[in-house]
């Protein structure tokens, strides 16, 4: 795609017009200057001639009075010093020619002016004629006539015209060059602006503006031809995290590599747009075959499975893709975009790196999601969160040994909400930081209060989400909270999921060691759902392993789950790790786990999660479960 309304075509025409206008202006100025110069040359000629005439007239008084022709001729011939003067004549009182002087041709017969009192002149094309009365004691006694030629004046004027024209032409030439340059600079600037308006400078893909324009026109086309059109919206998974932790430089480089990858799997004529921070889009015309949309989406997902190399480091980044179809899902840009977005969020909620076609049920979900984000902020301010506690039981003695803190949100209109409804969004938006700190502080305060009431000491487990665990301020925040609440770290356990452990093994080990050194205990949550190998676990300073409830659910009937659970318990024990079984709901499960020497159990069979008051009552009663 190019900047569509480029001014390139109009520019040269505009430039010619400018030059023409300037040329015309210069011509008019030249003509004015020449006219002024002509007038000034004429008036200086007249002034010069008139001065000489006054002298000659004064000198002629005697010659006229004494009718001395020879003297008069001599006086007139003094005018030969001026090359402008062609001829001169002196007339007596009766207007008869008394004396004359000619340079080239004889004087024609002529009339002296009727009223000869004032000096007069008459201008012709080739000559100017002057009359000057000769007076004695206030009375006119004769008339002096002089004819000046204009040859010299015309020569001067021609010279003047020539130089003026030269200067004007040179000015025009310089202006044309300058204007050309200016024009090119303007065209270049306009092209640059056009580029910036339409393209993203990081990835060099067309941007959201270009996308909107193109989408609208393709949609109009699809309407006219009654064809189908598909919109794919792509959103990178967890990109914000990389950007936040490794900086924008790495983030930008990564975006460029992602853009190249995506481009590499589509046809040359297909366009991918960068429509937001980590959002891309593609429009597919003539998408009659909806399966093709799915094929392309899968190609995108597949393209990003290979590591992305930035600064010689490997990054793995997933992409969640949603698609909407015209006319099935909507008739206008706004609806189709909203639907594709909803489908994309749905893909994210289905575990990311996933493609979803829009369906009507997603509508409701996507608007709920938007509300949720702002409501979560309010919830934090207005303290709508609660911590509930699920007891953990020693499977042999059945005594209460611990409690897992589980967050709840007492929503003002929707009732009690469970973490799966809001923790993923809190993670995505970064609100998890403050929510996580609140959980830690509340759990520590509560544990401290139970200690002070001298109940049977139990260890409180707090879940740490991935983003929260990776936050630079984690250790600092925990230190502050422990200090403020005077909580004994030995009574605090942090649960980290297996996938968080595997994310970046080196830094994770360092961080876990730091936390362990502070005296806290560490447990691996949801064990079995990730891909960690047992051997690998040796490297982490963890002490407990929580078998995910999906493995517990179908034991002892399901032989696969039985095999996995048995192997996990045995290997954990060989690594000196304690095992907690999650989600125990039946006696059969308990018996089986007891037989396998599983250490601790947690589940509805013993207790659901209890609110703060219920948990306190349970501790006070000292009951076994
Ligand atoms: P999880 O860490 O696996 O927590 C155990 C979940 O299993 C809890 O769900 C609990 O109510 C449920 N559960 C316990 N026993 C049984 C049982 O016998 N049967 C069944 N079907 N379920 C049982 P909950 O409270 O909805 O929490 C869901 C997840 O939310 C937790 O999974 C945990 O990953 C996360 N979560 C909870 N509280 C927090 C928190 O404060 N911070 C963070 N970051 N995540 C939390
Ligand atoms: Ca947990
Ligand atoms: Ca768990």
PDB file of N, CA and C in Angstrom, residues 281-356:
ATOM      1  N   UNK A 281      -3.587  -7.000  12.470  1.00  0.00           N
ATOM      2  CA  UNK A 281      -4.848  -7.365  11.838  1.00  0.00           C
ATOM      3  C   UNK A 281      -4.611  -7.703  10.378  1.00  0.00           C
ATOM      4  N   UNK A 282      -5.512  -8.520   9.856  1.00  0.00           N
ATOM      5  CA  UNK A 282      -5.433  -8.833   8.432  1.00  0.00           C
ATOM      6  C   UNK A 282      -6.859  -8.923   7.901  1.00  0.00           C
ATOM      7  N   UNK A 283      -7.043  -8.396   6.700  1.00  0.00           N
ATOM      8  CA  UNK A 283      -8.370  -8.446   6.084  1.00  0.00           C
ATOM      9  C   UNK A 283      -8.297  -9.420   4.917  1.00  0.00           C
ATOM     10  N   UNK A 284      -9.268 -10.299   4.858  1.00  0.00           N
ATOM     11  CA  UNK A 284      -9.265 -11.306   3.807  1.00  0.00           C
ATOM     12  C   UNK A 284     -10.511 -11.105   2.944  1.00  0.00           C
ATOM     13  N   UNK A 285     -10.294 -10.626   1.715  1.00  0.00           N
ATOM     14  CA  UNK A 285     -11.436 -10.444   0.815  1.00  0.00           C
ATOM     15  C   UNK A 285     -11.841 -11.798   0.239  1.00  0.00           C
ATOM     16  N   UNK A 286     -13.058 -11.859  -0.257  1.00  0.00           N
ATOM     17  CA  UNK A 286     -13.581 -13.080  -0.887  1.00  0.00           C
ATOM     18  C   UNK A 286     -13.345 -14.307  -0.012  1.00  0.00           C
ATOM     19  N   UNK A 287     -13.716 -14.166   1.249  1.00  0.00           N
ATOM     20  CA  UNK A 287     -13.501 -15.276   2.185  1.00  0.00           C
ATOM     21  C   UNK A 287     -14.706 -16.209   2.173  1.00  0.00           C
ATOM     22  N   UNK A 288     -15.115 -16.605   0.989  1.00  0.00           N
ATOM     23  CA  UNK A 288     -16.269 -17.503   0.876  1.00  0.00           C
ATOM     24  C   UNK A 288     -16.013 -18.788   1.652  1.00  0.00           C
ATOM     25  N   UNK A 289     -14.768 -19.235   1.552  1.00  0.00           N
ATOM     26  CA  UNK A 289     -14.384 -20.472   2.211  1.00  0.00           C
ATOM     27  C   UNK A 289     -13.844 -20.142   3.607  1.00  0.00           C
ATOM     28  N   UNK A 290     -14.724 -20.289   4.605  1.00  0.00           N
ATOM     29  CA  UNK A 290     -14.346 -19.874   5.959  1.00  0.00           C
ATOM     30  C   UNK A 290     -13.183 -20.702   6.501  1.00  0.00           C
ATOM     31  N   UNK A 291     -13.046 -21.914   5.977  1.00  0.00           N
ATOM     32  CA  UNK A 291     -11.941 -22.755   6.459  1.00  0.00           C
ATOM     33  C   UNK A 291     -10.581 -22.135   6.143  1.00  0.00           C
ATOM     34  N   UNK A 292     -10.558 -21.347   5.082  1.00  0.00           N
ATOM     35  CA  UNK A 292      -9.295 -20.700   4.716  1.00  0.00           C
ATOM     36  C   UNK A 292      -8.844 -19.751   5.828  1.00  0.00           C
ATOM     37  N   UNK A 293      -9.818 -19.112   6.473  1.00  0.00           N
ATOM     38  CA  UNK A 293      -9.506 -18.198   7.575  1.00  0.00           C
ATOM     39  C   UNK A 293      -8.789 -18.967   8.679  1.00  0.00           C
ATOM     40  N   UNK A 294      -9.349 -20.117   8.984  1.00  0.00           N
ATOM     41  CA  UNK A 294      -8.759 -20.963  10.027  1.00  0.00           C
ATOM     42  C   UNK A 294      -7.340 -21.389   9.628  1.00  0.00           C
ATOM     43  N   UNK A 295      -7.179 -21.741   8.348  1.00  0.00           N
ATOM     44  CA  UNK A 295      -5.862 -22.189   7.880  1.00  0.00           C
ATOM     45  C   UNK A 295      -4.831 -21.067   8.066  1.00  0.00           C
ATOM     46  N   UNK A 296      -5.225 -19.856   7.698  1.00  0.00           N
ATOM     47  CA  UNK A 296      -4.292 -18.730   7.830  1.00  0.00           C
ATOM     48  C   UNK A 296      -3.966 -18.473   9.301  1.00  0.00           C
ATOM     49  N   UNK A 297      -5.008 -18.499  10.131  1.00  0.00           N
ATOM     50  CA  UNK A 297      -4.790 -18.276  11.563  1.00  0.00           C
ATOM     51  C   UNK A 297      -3.804 -19.306  12.110  1.00  0.00           C
ATOM     52  N   UNK A 298      -3.986 -20.560  11.707  1.00  0.00           N
ATOM     53  CA  UNK A 298      -3.083 -21.599  12.199  1.00  0.00           C
ATOM     54  C   UNK A 298      -1.668 -21.371  11.687  1.00  0.00           C
ATOM     55  N   UNK A 299      -1.575 -20.848  10.471  1.00  0.00           N
ATOM     56  CA  UNK A 299      -0.235 -20.548   9.926  1.00  0.00           C
ATOM     57  C   UNK A 299       0.469 -19.503  10.803  1.00  0.00           C
ATOM     58  N   UNK A 300      -0.317 -18.482  11.211  1.00  0.00           N
ATOM     59  CA  UNK A 300       0.266 -17.443  12.067  1.00  0.00           C
ATOM     60  C   UNK A 300       0.749 -18.055  13.388  1.00  0.00           C
ATOM     61  N   UNK A 301      -0.124 -18.870  13.970  1.00  0.00           N
ATOM     62  CA  UNK A 301       0.232 -19.472  15.259  1.00  0.00           C
ATOM     63  C   UNK A 301       1.486 -20.329  15.096  1.00  0.00           C
ATOM     64  N   UNK A 302       1.499 -21.090  14.000  1.00  0.00           N
ATOM     65  CA  UNK A 302       2.634 -21.972  13.761  1.00  0.00           C
ATOM     66  C   UNK A 302       3.918 -21.163  13.528  1.00  0.00           C
ATOM     67  N   UNK A 303       3.759 -20.039  12.822  1.00  0.00           N
ATOM     68  CA  UNK A 303       4.938 -19.222  12.483  1.00  0.00           C
ATOM     69  C   UNK A 303       5.665 -18.747  13.737  1.00  0.00           C
ATOM     70  N   UNK A 304       4.920 -18.600  14.831  1.00  0.00           N
ATOM     71  CA  UNK A 304       5.546 -18.075  16.045  1.00  0.00           C
ATOM     72  C   UNK A 304       5.986 -19.177  17.008  1.00  0.00           C
ATOM     73  N   UNK A 305       5.879 -20.436  16.586  1.00  0.00           N
ATOM     74  CA  UNK A 305       6.295 -21.498  17.508  1.00  0.00           C
ATOM     75  C   UNK A 305       7.811 -21.608  17.568  1.00  0.00           C
ATOM     76  N   UNK A 306       8.476 -21.290  16.447  1.00  0.00           N
ATOM     77  CA  UNK A 306       9.942 -21.270  16.459  1.00  0.00           C
ATOM     78  C   UNK A 306      10.380 -20.077  17.308  1.00  0.00           C
ATOM     79  N   UNK A 307      11.526 -20.185  17.998  1.00  0.00           N
ATOM     80  CA  UNK A 307      11.940 -19.041  18.838  1.00  0.00           C
ATOM     81  C   UNK A 307      12.211 -17.792  18.002  1.00  0.00           C
ATOM     82  N   UNK A 308      11.947 -16.629  18.613  1.00  0.00           N
ATOM     83  CA  UNK A 308      12.225 -15.353  17.955  1.00  0.00           C
ATOM     84  C   UNK A 308      13.557 -14.868  18.523  1.00  0.00           C
ATOM     85  N   UNK A 309      14.489 -14.554  17.638  1.00  0.00           N
ATOM     86  CA  UNK A 309      15.825 -14.200  18.125  1.00  0.00           C
ATOM     87  C   UNK A 309      15.997 -12.678  18.135  1.00  0.00           C
ATOM     88  N   UNK A 310      16.247 -12.157  19.332  1.00  0.00           N
ATOM     89  CA  UNK A 310      16.518 -10.720  19.477  1.00  0.00           C
ATOM     90  C   UNK A 310      17.746 -10.580  20.360  1.00  0.00           C
ATOM     91  N   UNK A 311      18.733  -9.807  19.895  1.00  0.00           N
ATOM     92  CA  UNK A 311      19.988  -9.642  20.631  1.00  0.00           C
ATOM     93  C   UNK A 311      20.575 -11.000  21.034  1.00  0.00           C
ATOM     94  N   UNK A 312      20.535 -11.919  20.106  1.00  0.00           N
ATOM     95  CA  UNK A 312      21.086 -13.265  20.319  1.00  0.00           C
ATOM     96  C   UNK A 312      20.409 -14.025  21.456  1.00  0.00           C
ATOM     97  N   UNK A 313      19.216 -13.588  21.798  1.00  0.00           N
ATOM     98  CA  UNK A 313      18.459 -14.336  22.817  1.00  0.00           C
ATOM     99  C   UNK A 313      17.213 -14.899  22.165  1.00  0.00           C
ATOM    100  N   UNK A 314      16.792 -16.040  22.667  1.00  0.00           N
ATOM    101  CA  UNK A 314      15.580 -16.663  22.121  1.00  0.00           C
ATOM    102  C   UNK A 314      14.352 -16.264  22.924  1.00  0.00           C
ATOM    103  N   UNK A 315      13.322 -15.873  22.221  1.00  0.00           N
ATOM    104  CA  UNK A 315      12.059 -15.553  22.889  1.00  0.00           C
ATOM    105  C   UNK A 315      10.965 -16.444  22.299  1.00  0.00           C
ATOM    106  N   UNK A 316      10.070 -16.862  23.162  1.00  0.00           N
ATOM    107  CA  UNK A 316       8.912 -17.603  22.688  1.00  0.00           C
ATOM    108  C   UNK A 316       7.704 -16.739  22.951  1.00  0.00           C
ATOM    109  N   UNK A 317       6.961 -16.486  21.911  1.00  0.00           N
ATOM    110  CA  UNK A 317       5.798 -15.641  22.120  1.00  0.00           C
ATOM    111  C   UNK A 317       4.616 -16.253  21.373  1.00  0.00           C
ATOM    112  N   UNK A 318       3.503 -16.328  22.073  1.00  0.00           N
ATOM    113  CA  UNK A 318       2.315 -16.905  21.450  1.00  0.00           C
ATOM    114  C   UNK A 318       1.439 -15.802  20.888  1.00  0.00           C
ATOM    115  N   UNK A 319       0.446 -16.209  20.128  1.00  0.00           N
ATOM    116  CA  UNK A 319      -0.462 -15.215  19.589  1.00  0.00           C
ATOM    117  C   UNK A 319      -1.893 -15.754  19.709  1.00  0.00           C
ATOM    118  N   UNK A 320      -2.801 -14.877  20.153  1.00  0.00           N
ATOM    119  CA  UNK A 320      -4.209 -15.262  20.218  1.00  0.00           C
ATOM    120  C   UNK A 320      -4.924 -14.560  19.076  1.00  0.00           C
ATOM    121  N   UNK A 321      -5.698 -15.328  18.328  1.00  0.00           N
ATOM    122  CA  UNK A 321      -6.309 -14.770  17.119  1.00  0.00           C
ATOM    123  C   UNK A 321      -7.830 -14.918  17.164  1.00  0.00           C
ATOM    124  N   UNK A 322      -8.505 -13.848  16.815  1.00  0.00           N
ATOM    125  CA  UNK A 322      -9.958 -13.899  16.698  1.00  0.00           C
ATOM    126  C   UNK A 322     -10.351 -13.453  15.302  1.00  0.00           C
ATOM    127  N   UNK A 323     -11.464 -13.982  14.802  1.00  0.00           N
ATOM    128  CA  UNK A 323     -11.890 -13.579  13.462  1.00  0.00           C
ATOM    129  C   UNK A 323     -13.386 -13.329  13.440  1.00  0.00           C
ATOM    130  N   UNK A 324     -13.777 -12.364  12.599  1.00  0.00           N
ATOM    131  CA  UNK A 324     -15.200 -12.141  12.366  1.00  0.00           C
ATOM    132  C   UNK A 324     -15.419 -12.090  10.860  1.00  0.00           C
ATOM    133  N   UNK A 325     -16.658 -12.381  10.453  1.00  0.00           N
ATOM    134  CA  UNK A 325     -16.952 -12.490   9.019  1.00  0.00           C
ATOM    135  C   UNK A 325     -18.077 -11.523   8.639  1.00  0.00           C
ATOM    136  N   UNK A 326     -17.851 -10.794   7.546  1.00  0.00           N
ATOM    137  CA  UNK A 326     -18.939 -10.031   6.940  1.00  0.00           C
ATOM    138  C   UNK A 326     -19.585 -10.926   5.893  1.00  0.00           C
ATOM    139  N   UNK A 327     -20.882 -11.043   5.804  1.00  0.00           N
ATOM    140  CA  UNK A 327     -21.899 -10.323   6.565  1.00  0.00           C
ATOM    141  C   UNK A 327     -22.422 -11.109   7.778  1.00  0.00           C
ATOM    142  N   UNK A 328     -21.886 -12.300   8.033  1.00  0.00           N
ATOM    143  CA  UNK A 328     -22.432 -13.148   9.100  1.00  0.00           C
ATOM    144  C   UNK A 328     -22.429 -12.482  10.480  1.00  0.00           C
ATOM    145  N   UNK A 329     -21.301 -11.822  10.829  1.00  0.00           N
ATOM    146  CA  UNK A 329     -21.170 -11.311  12.192  1.00  0.00           C
ATOM    147  C   UNK A 329     -21.440  -9.818  12.315  1.00  0.00           C
ATOM    148  N   UNK A 330     -21.478  -9.119  11.216  1.00  0.00           N
ATOM    149  CA  UNK A 330     -21.705  -7.686  11.310  1.00  0.00           C
ATOM    150  C   UNK A 330     -21.667  -7.048   9.941  1.00  0.00           C
ATOM    151  N   UNK A 331     -22.208  -5.825   9.867  1.00  0.00           N
ATOM    152  CA  UNK A 331     -22.322  -5.139   8.583  1.00  0.00           C
ATOM    153  C   UNK A 331     -21.423  -3.929   8.470  1.00  0.00           C
ATOM    154  N   UNK A 332     -20.822  -3.545   9.593  1.00  0.00           N
ATOM    155  CA  UNK A 332     -19.966  -2.355   9.510  1.00  0.00           C
ATOM    156  C   UNK A 332     -18.654  -2.589  10.248  1.00  0.00           C
ATOM    157  N   UNK A 333     -17.747  -1.667   9.996  1.00  0.00           N
ATOM    158  CA  UNK A 333     -16.390  -1.776  10.531  1.00  0.00           C
ATOM    159  C   UNK A 333     -16.410  -1.965  12.049  1.00  0.00           C
ATOM    160  N   UNK A 334     -17.178  -1.114  12.724  1.00  0.00           N
ATOM    161  CA  UNK A 334     -17.176  -1.142  14.186  1.00  0.00           C
ATOM    162  C   UNK A 334     -17.620  -2.496  14.729  1.00  0.00           C
ATOM    163  N   UNK A 335     -18.703  -3.041  14.149  1.00  0.00           N
ATOM    164  CA  UNK A 335     -19.192  -4.315  14.647  1.00  0.00           C
ATOM    165  C   UNK A 335     -18.221  -5.454  14.377  1.00  0.00           C
ATOM    166  N   UNK A 336     -17.690  -5.448  13.168  1.00  0.00           N
ATOM    167  CA  UNK A 336     -16.781  -6.541  12.808  1.00  0.00           C
ATOM    168  C   UNK A 336     -15.525  -6.517  13.673  1.00  0.00           C
ATOM    169  N   UNK A 337     -15.061  -5.293  13.953  1.00  0.00           N
ATOM    170  CA  UNK A 337     -13.884  -5.160  14.813  1.00  0.00           C
ATOM    171  C   UNK A 337     -14.175  -5.643  16.228  1.00  0.00           C
ATOM    172  N   UNK A 338     -15.314  -5.217  16.728  1.00  0.00           N
ATOM    173  CA  UNK A 338     -15.685  -5.593  18.085  1.00  0.00           C
ATOM    174  C   UNK A 338     -15.815  -7.114  18.193  1.00  0.00           C
ATOM    175  N   UNK A 339     -16.414  -7.708  17.173  1.00  0.00           N
ATOM    176  CA  UNK A 339     -16.602  -9.157  17.203  1.00  0.00           C
ATOM    177  C   UNK A 339     -15.278  -9.910  17.114  1.00  0.00           C
ATOM    178  N   UNK A 340     -14.397  -9.418  16.229  1.00  0.00           N
ATOM    179  CA  UNK A 340     -13.100 -10.096  16.107  1.00  0.00           C
ATOM    180  C   UNK A 340     -12.324  -9.956  17.412  1.00  0.00           C
ATOM    181  N   UNK A 341     -12.441  -8.791  18.059  1.00  0.00           N
ATOM    182  CA  UNK A 341     -11.793  -8.575  19.358  1.00  0.00           C
ATOM    183  C   UNK A 341     -12.330  -9.545  20.403  1.00  0.00           C
ATOM    184  N   UNK A 342     -13.648  -9.658  20.414  1.00  0.00           N
ATOM    185  CA  UNK A 342     -14.273 -10.569  21.386  1.00  0.00           C
ATOM    186  C   UNK A 342     -13.768 -11.987  21.153  1.00  0.00           C
ATOM    187  N   UNK A 343     -13.684 -12.389  19.891  1.00  0.00           N
ATOM    188  CA  UNK A 343     -13.205 -13.736  19.570  1.00  0.00           C
ATOM    189  C   UNK A 343     -11.754 -13.893  20.018  1.00  0.00           C
ATOM    190  N   UNK A 344     -10.984 -12.820  19.837  1.00  0.00           N
ATOM    191  CA  UNK A 344      -9.564 -12.872  20.222  1.00  0.00           C
ATOM    192  C   UNK A 344      -9.438 -13.030  21.747  1.00  0.00           C
ATOM    193  N   UNK A 345     -10.245 -12.268  22.504  1.00  0.00           N
ATOM    194  CA  UNK A 345     -10.199 -12.408  23.962  1.00  0.00           C
ATOM    195  C   UNK A 345     -10.640 -13.806  24.384  1.00  0.00           C
ATOM    196  N   UNK A 346     -11.587 -14.312  23.639  1.00  0.00           N
ATOM    197  CA  UNK A 346     -12.035 -15.670  23.929  1.00  0.00           C
ATOM    198  C   UNK A 346     -10.878 -16.648  23.726  1.00  0.00           C
ATOM    199  N   UNK A 347     -10.137 -16.433  22.623  1.00  0.00           N
ATOM    200  CA  UNK A 347      -8.977 -17.286  22.345  1.00  0.00           C
ATOM    201  C   UNK A 347      -7.981 -17.201  23.501  1.00  0.00           C
ATOM    202  N   UNK A 348      -7.782 -15.986  24.017  1.00  0.00           N
ATOM    203  CA  UNK A 348      -6.854 -15.813  25.140  1.00  0.00           C
ATOM    204  C   UNK A 348      -7.327 -16.594  26.357  1.00  0.00           C
ATOM    205  N   UNK A 349      -8.621 -16.481  26.615  1.00  0.00           N
ATOM    206  CA  UNK A 349      -9.131 -17.153  27.810  1.00  0.00           C
ATOM    207  C   UNK A 349      -9.111 -18.670  27.648  1.00  0.00           C
ATOM    208  N   UNK A 350      -9.018 -19.113  26.399  1.00  0.00           N
ATOM    209  CA  UNK A 350      -8.944 -20.564  26.179  1.00  0.00           C
ATOM    210  C   UNK A 350      -7.513 -21.062  26.243  1.00  0.00           C
ATOM    211  N   UNK A 351      -6.654 -20.282  26.894  1.00  0.00           N
ATOM    212  CA  UNK A 351      -5.296 -20.759  27.101  1.00  0.00           C
ATOM    213  C   UNK A 351      -4.292 -20.188  26.122  1.00  0.00           C
ATOM    214  N   UNK A 352      -4.647 -19.119  25.446  1.00  0.00           N
ATOM    215  CA  UNK A 352      -3.726 -18.409  24.559  1.00  0.00           C
ATOM    216  C   UNK A 352      -3.227 -19.288  23.414  1.00  0.00           C
ATOM    217  N   UNK A 353      -2.392 -18.677  22.548  1.00  0.00           N
ATOM    218  CA  UNK A 353      -1.858 -19.363  21.371  1.00  0.00           C
ATOM    219  C   UNK A 353      -2.943 -20.166  20.674  1.00  0.00           C
ATOM    220  N   UNK A 354      -4.010 -19.490  20.336  1.00  0.00           N
ATOM    221  CA  UNK A 354      -5.238 -20.167  20.021  1.00  0.00           C
ATOM    222  C   UNK A 354      -6.030 -19.300  19.047  1.00  0.00           C
ATOM    223  N   UNK A 355      -6.868 -19.949  18.238  1.00  0.00           N
ATOM    224  CA  UNK A 355      -7.686 -19.193  17.289  1.00  0.00           C
ATOM    225  C   UNK A 355      -9.169 -19.439  17.567  1.00  0.00           C
ATOM    226  N   UNK A 356      -9.952 -18.377  17.511  1.00  0.00           N
ATOM    227  CA  UNK A 356     -11.392 -18.521  17.708  1.00  0.00           C
ATOM    228  C   UNK A 356     -12.136 -17.700  16.666  1.00  0.00           C
TER     229      UNK A 356
END
